mmCIF file with all atom_site columns, C-alpha atoms in Angstrom:
data_model
loop_
_atom_site.group_PDB
_atom_site.id
_atom_site.type_symbol
_atom_site.label_atom_id
_atom_site.label_alt_id
_atom_site.label_comp_id
_atom_site.label_asym_id
_atom_site.label_entity_id
_atom_site.label_seq_id
_atom_site.pdbx_PDB_ins_code
_atom_site.Cartn_x
_atom_site.Cartn_y
_atom_site.Cartn_z
_atom_site.occupancy
_atom_site.B_iso_or_equiv
_atom_site.pdbx_formal_charge
_atom_site.auth_seq_id
_atom_site.auth_comp_id
_atom_site.auth_asym_id
_atom_site.auth_atom_id
_atom_site.pdbx_PDB_model_num
ATOM 1  C CA . MET J 1 1  ? -3.445 0.097  10.125 1.00 87.00 ? 145 MET J CA 1
ATOM 2  C CA . LYS J 1 2  ? -1.354 -1.948 7.827  1.00 96.00 ? 146 LYS J CA 1
ATOM 3  C CA . PHE J 1 3  ? 2.406  -1.245 7.259  1.00 97.00 ? 147 PHE J CA 1
ATOM 4  C CA . VAL J 1 4  ? 3.987  -1.784 3.881  1.00 97.00 ? 148 VAL J CA 1
ATOM 5  C CA . PHE J 1 5  ? 7.922  -1.533 3.338  1.00 96.00 ? 149 PHE J CA 1
ATOM 6  C CA . THR J 1 6  ? 9.207  -0.616 0.004  1.00 94.00 ? 150 THR J CA 1
ATOM 7  C CA . LYS J 1 7  ? 11.971 -2.907 -1.190 1.00 92.00 ? 151 LYS J CA 1
ATOM 8  C CA . HIS J 1 8  ? 14.341 -0.020 -0.419 1.00 91.00 ? 152 HIS J CA 1
ATOM 9  C CA . ALA J 1 9  ? 13.126 0.304  3.148  1.00 91.00 ? 153 ALA J CA 1
ATOM 10 C CA . ALA J 1 10 ? 12.793 -3.420 3.755  1.00 90.00 ? 154 ALA J CA 1
ATOM 11 C CA . ILE J 1 11 ? 16.112 -4.733 2.374  1.00 87.00 ? 155 ILE J CA 1
ATOM 12 C CA . ASP J 1 12 ? 18.561 -2.078 1.326  1.00 87.00 ? 156 ASP J CA 1
ATOM 13 C CA . LYS J 1 13 ? 18.376 0.409  4.216  1.00 89.00 ? 157 LYS J CA 1
ATOM 14 C CA . PHE J 1 14 ? 18.775 -2.336 6.887  1.00 85.00 ? 158 PHE J CA 1
ATOM 15 C CA . ALA J 1 15 ? 21.907 -3.495 4.878  1.00 86.00 ? 159 ALA J CA 1
ATOM 16 C CA . VAL J 1 16 ? 23.442 -0.060 4.647  1.00 88.00 ? 160 VAL J CA 1
ATOM 17 C CA . LEU J 1 17 ? 22.998 0.579  8.223  1.00 86.00 ? 161 LEU J CA 1
ATOM 18 C CA . LYS J 1 18 ? 24.497 -2.824 9.049  1.00 83.00 ? 162 LYS J CA 1
ATOM 19 C CA . LYS J 1 19 ? 27.426 -2.347 6.662  1.00 85.00 ? 163 LYS J CA 1
ATOM 20 C CA . HIS J 1 20 ? 28.191 1.042  8.479  1.00 79.00 ? 164 HIS J CA 1
ATOM 21 C CA . ARG J 1 21 ? 27.976 -0.589 11.737 1.00 80.00 ? 165 ARG J CA 1
ATOM 22 C CA . PHE J 1 22 ? 25.445 1.779  13.151 1.00 80.00 ? 166 PHE J CA 1
ATOM 23 C CA . LYS J 1 23 ? 25.194 0.819  16.681 1.00 75.00 ? 167 LYS J CA 1
ATOM 24 C CA . THR J 1 24 ? 21.557 0.945  17.486 1.00 81.00 ? 168 THR J CA 1
ATOM 25 C CA . ARG J 1 25 ? 19.661 -1.928 16.238 1.00 84.00 ? 169 ARG J CA 1
ATOM 26 C CA . VAL J 1 26 ? 16.949 -0.744 13.707 1.00 89.00 ? 170 VAL J CA 1
ATOM 27 C CA . THR J 1 27 ? 14.026 -2.965 13.353 1.00 91.00 ? 171 THR J CA 1
ATOM 28 C CA . LYS J 1 28 ? 10.655 -2.827 11.592 1.00 94.00 ? 172 LYS J CA 1
ATOM 29 C CA . ARG J 1 29 ? 9.048  -2.813 15.025 1.00 95.00 ? 173 ARG J CA 1
ATOM 30 C CA . LEU J 1 30 ? 11.151 0.422  15.916 1.00 95.00 ? 174 LEU J CA 1
ATOM 31 C CA . ILE J 1 31 ? 10.226 2.014  12.656 1.00 96.00 ? 175 ILE J CA 1
ATOM 32 C CA . LYS J 1 32 ? 6.450  1.296  13.352 1.00 97.00 ? 176 LYS J CA 1
ATOM 33 C CA . ASP J 1 33 ? 6.824  2.818  16.796 1.00 97.00 ? 177 ASP J CA 1
ATOM 34 C CA . ILE J 1 34 ? 8.393  6.025  15.447 1.00 97.00 ? 178 ILE J CA 1
ATOM 35 C CA . ILE J 1 35 ? 5.665  6.547  13.030 1.00 98.00 ? 179 ILE J CA 1
ATOM 36 C CA . LEU J 1 36 ? 2.856  5.935  15.654 1.00 97.00 ? 180 LEU J CA 1
ATOM 37 C CA . ASN J 1 37 ? 4.711  7.905  18.492 1.00 97.00 ? 181 ASN J CA 1
ATOM 38 C CA . PRO J 1 38 ? 6.959  10.416 17.048 1.00 96.00 ? 182 PRO J CA 1
ATOM 39 C CA . GLU J 1 39 ? 8.941  12.911 18.948 1.00 95.00 ? 183 GLU J CA 1
ATOM 40 C CA . HIS J 1 40 ? 8.806  15.153 15.959 1.00 95.00 ? 184 HIS J CA 1
ATOM 41 C CA . LYS J 1 41 ? 6.720  14.939 12.827 1.00 96.00 ? 185 LYS J CA 1
ATOM 42 C CA . ASP J 1 42 ? 7.216  16.984 9.523  1.00 94.00 ? 186 ASP J CA 1
ATOM 43 C CA . GLU J 1 43 ? 4.302  17.001 7.024  1.00 93.00 ? 187 GLU J CA 1
ATOM 44 C CA . GLU J 1 44 ? 5.456  19.956 4.987  1.00 90.00 ? 188 GLU J CA 1
ATOM 45 C CA . SER J 1 45 ? 9.027  19.513 3.610  1.00 86.00 ? 189 SER J CA 1
ATOM 46 C CA . ASP J 1 46 ? 8.555  16.404 1.593  1.00 88.00 ? 190 ASP J CA 1
ATOM 47 C CA . LYS J 1 47 ? 4.839  16.352 0.544  1.00 90.00 ? 191 LYS J CA 1
ATOM 48 C CA . PRO J 1 48 ? 2.917  14.152 0.105  1.00 93.00 ? 192 PRO J CA 1
ATOM 49 C CA . ASN J 1 49 ? 5.354  12.107 2.268  1.00 96.00 ? 193 ASN J CA 1
ATOM 50 C CA . SER J 1 50 ? 5.472  12.566 5.986  1.00 97.00 ? 194 SER J CA 1
ATOM 51 C CA . ILE J 1 51 ? 8.646  12.214 8.141  1.00 97.00 ? 195 ILE J CA 1
ATOM 52 C CA . ALA J 1 52 ? 8.448  10.986 11.723 1.00 97.00 ? 196 ALA J CA 1
ATOM 53 C CA . SER J 1 53 ? 11.584 11.333 13.913 1.00 96.00 ? 197 SER J CA 1
ATOM 54 C CA . LYS J 1 54 ? 12.526 10.103 17.289 1.00 94.00 ? 198 LYS J CA 1
ATOM 55 C CA . SER J 1 55 ? 15.615 9.961  19.407 1.00 91.00 ? 199 SER J CA 1
ATOM 56 C CA . ILE J 1 56 ? 17.473 6.543  19.225 1.00 88.00 ? 200 ILE J CA 1
ATOM 57 C CA . GLY J 1 57 ? 20.430 7.194  21.222 1.00 83.00 ? 201 GLY J CA 1
ATOM 58 C CA . VAL J 1 58 ? 22.662 9.900  22.840 1.00 85.00 ? 202 VAL J CA 1
ATOM 59 C CA . LYS J 1 59 ? 23.802 11.416 19.544 1.00 87.00 ? 203 LYS J CA 1
ATOM 60 C CA . HIS J 1 60 ? 21.222 10.204 17.002 1.00 89.00 ? 204 HIS J CA 1
ATOM 61 C CA . ILE J 1 61 ? 17.566 10.391 15.770 1.00 91.00 ? 205 ILE J CA 1
ATOM 62 C CA . LEU J 1 62 ? 15.989 8.226  13.297 1.00 94.00 ? 206 LEU J CA 1
ATOM 63 C CA . ARG J 1 63 ? 13.938 9.817  10.467 1.00 95.00 ? 207 ARG J CA 1
ATOM 64 C CA . VAL J 1 64 ? 11.213 7.688  8.861  1.00 97.00 ? 208 VAL J CA 1
ATOM 65 C CA . VAL J 1 65 ? 9.855  8.711  5.480  1.00 97.00 ? 209 VAL J CA 1
ATOM 66 C CA . TYR J 1 66 ? 6.468  7.326  4.701  1.00 98.00 ? 210 TYR J CA 1
ATOM 67 C CA . ARG J 1 67 ? 3.310  7.888  2.980  1.00 97.00 ? 211 ARG J CA 1
ATOM 68 C CA . LYS J 1 68 ? -0.361 7.270  4.520  1.00 95.00 ? 212 LYS J CA 1
ATOM 69 C CA . GLU J 1 69 ? -2.866 5.970  1.799  1.00 93.00 ? 213 GLU J CA 1
ATOM 70 C CA . PHE J 1 70 ? -6.212 5.194  3.409  1.00 93.00 ? 214 PHE J CA 1
ATOM 71 C CA . ASP J 1 71 ? -5.532 2.545  5.949  1.00 94.00 ? 215 ASP J CA 1
ATOM 72 C CA . ILE J 1 72 ? -1.986 1.674  4.677  1.00 97.00 ? 216 ILE J CA 1
ATOM 73 C CA . ILE J 1 73 ? 1.196  3.217  5.709  1.00 98.00 ? 217 ILE J CA 1
ATOM 74 C CA . ARG J 1 74 ? 4.036  2.751  3.131  1.00 97.00 ? 218 ARG J CA 1
ATOM 75 C CA . VAL J 1 75 ? 7.599  2.923  4.692  1.00 97.00 ? 219 VAL J CA 1
ATOM 76 C CA . ILE J 1 76 ? 9.651  4.616  1.850  1.00 96.00 ? 220 ILE J CA 1
ATOM 77 C CA . THR J 1 77 ? 13.070 5.031  3.752  1.00 95.00 ? 221 THR J CA 1
ATOM 78 C CA . PHE J 1 78 ? 14.627 5.827  6.960  1.00 95.00 ? 222 PHE J CA 1
ATOM 79 C CA . TYR J 1 79 ? 17.856 7.098  8.031  1.00 93.00 ? 223 TYR J CA 1
ATOM 80 C CA . PRO J 1 80 ? 19.850 8.159  11.252 1.00 92.00 ? 224 PRO J CA 1
ATOM 81 C CA . ALA J 1 81 ? 20.757 11.922 11.711 1.00 90.00 ? 225 ALA J CA 1
ATOM 82 C CA . GLU J 1 82 ? 22.663 13.741 14.404 1.00 89.00 ? 226 GLU J CA 1
ATOM 83 C CA . LYS J 1 83 ? 20.338 15.314 17.057 1.00 86.00 ? 227 LYS J CA 1
ATOM 84 C CA . GLY J 1 84 ? 19.688 18.900 16.486 1.00 83.00 ? 228 GLY J CA 1
ATOM 85 C CA . ARG J 1 85 ? 20.110 18.814 12.649 1.00 80.00 ? 229 ARG J CA 1
ATOM 86 C CA . TYR J 1 86 ? 16.404 18.850 11.781 1.00 81.00 ? 230 TYR J CA 1
ATOM 87 C CA . TYR J 1 87 ? 14.756 19.860 15.105 1.00 78.00 ? 231 TYR J CA 1
ATOM 88 C CA . GLU J 1 88 ? 15.669 20.032 18.944 1.00 77.00 ? 232 GLU J CA 1
ATOM 89 C CA . ALA J 1 89 ? 15.615 16.395 20.061 1.00 61.00 ? 233 ALA J CA 1
ATOM 90 C CA . LYS J 1 90 ? 15.172 15.475 23.543 1.00 61.00 ? 234 LYS J CA 1
ATOM 91 C CA . THR J 1 91 ? 18.384 14.325 25.230 1.00 56.00 ? 235 THR J CA 1
ATOM 92 C CA . ASP J 1 92 ? 18.554 10.874 26.780 1.00 53.00 ? 236 ASP J CA 1
#
């Protein structure tokens, strides 16, 4: 499986999280792990994209928007959200 990050996901989003001093370190490795081992997966609300989510701390989850095209996973964007906003996340 090959992962491809859009410019927005590869450059812009990391800079935005850093600018806002988001405490959890978000890496490409973490994003890949969330896609491969999500705590929650939404394949309905943003078709044809999928959204994988996972807890990344006491208060937050990270949501990753991606599209699977054959054996390529294209990461479109990602963003933190408060736990409980989109689904009932496990507590750490």
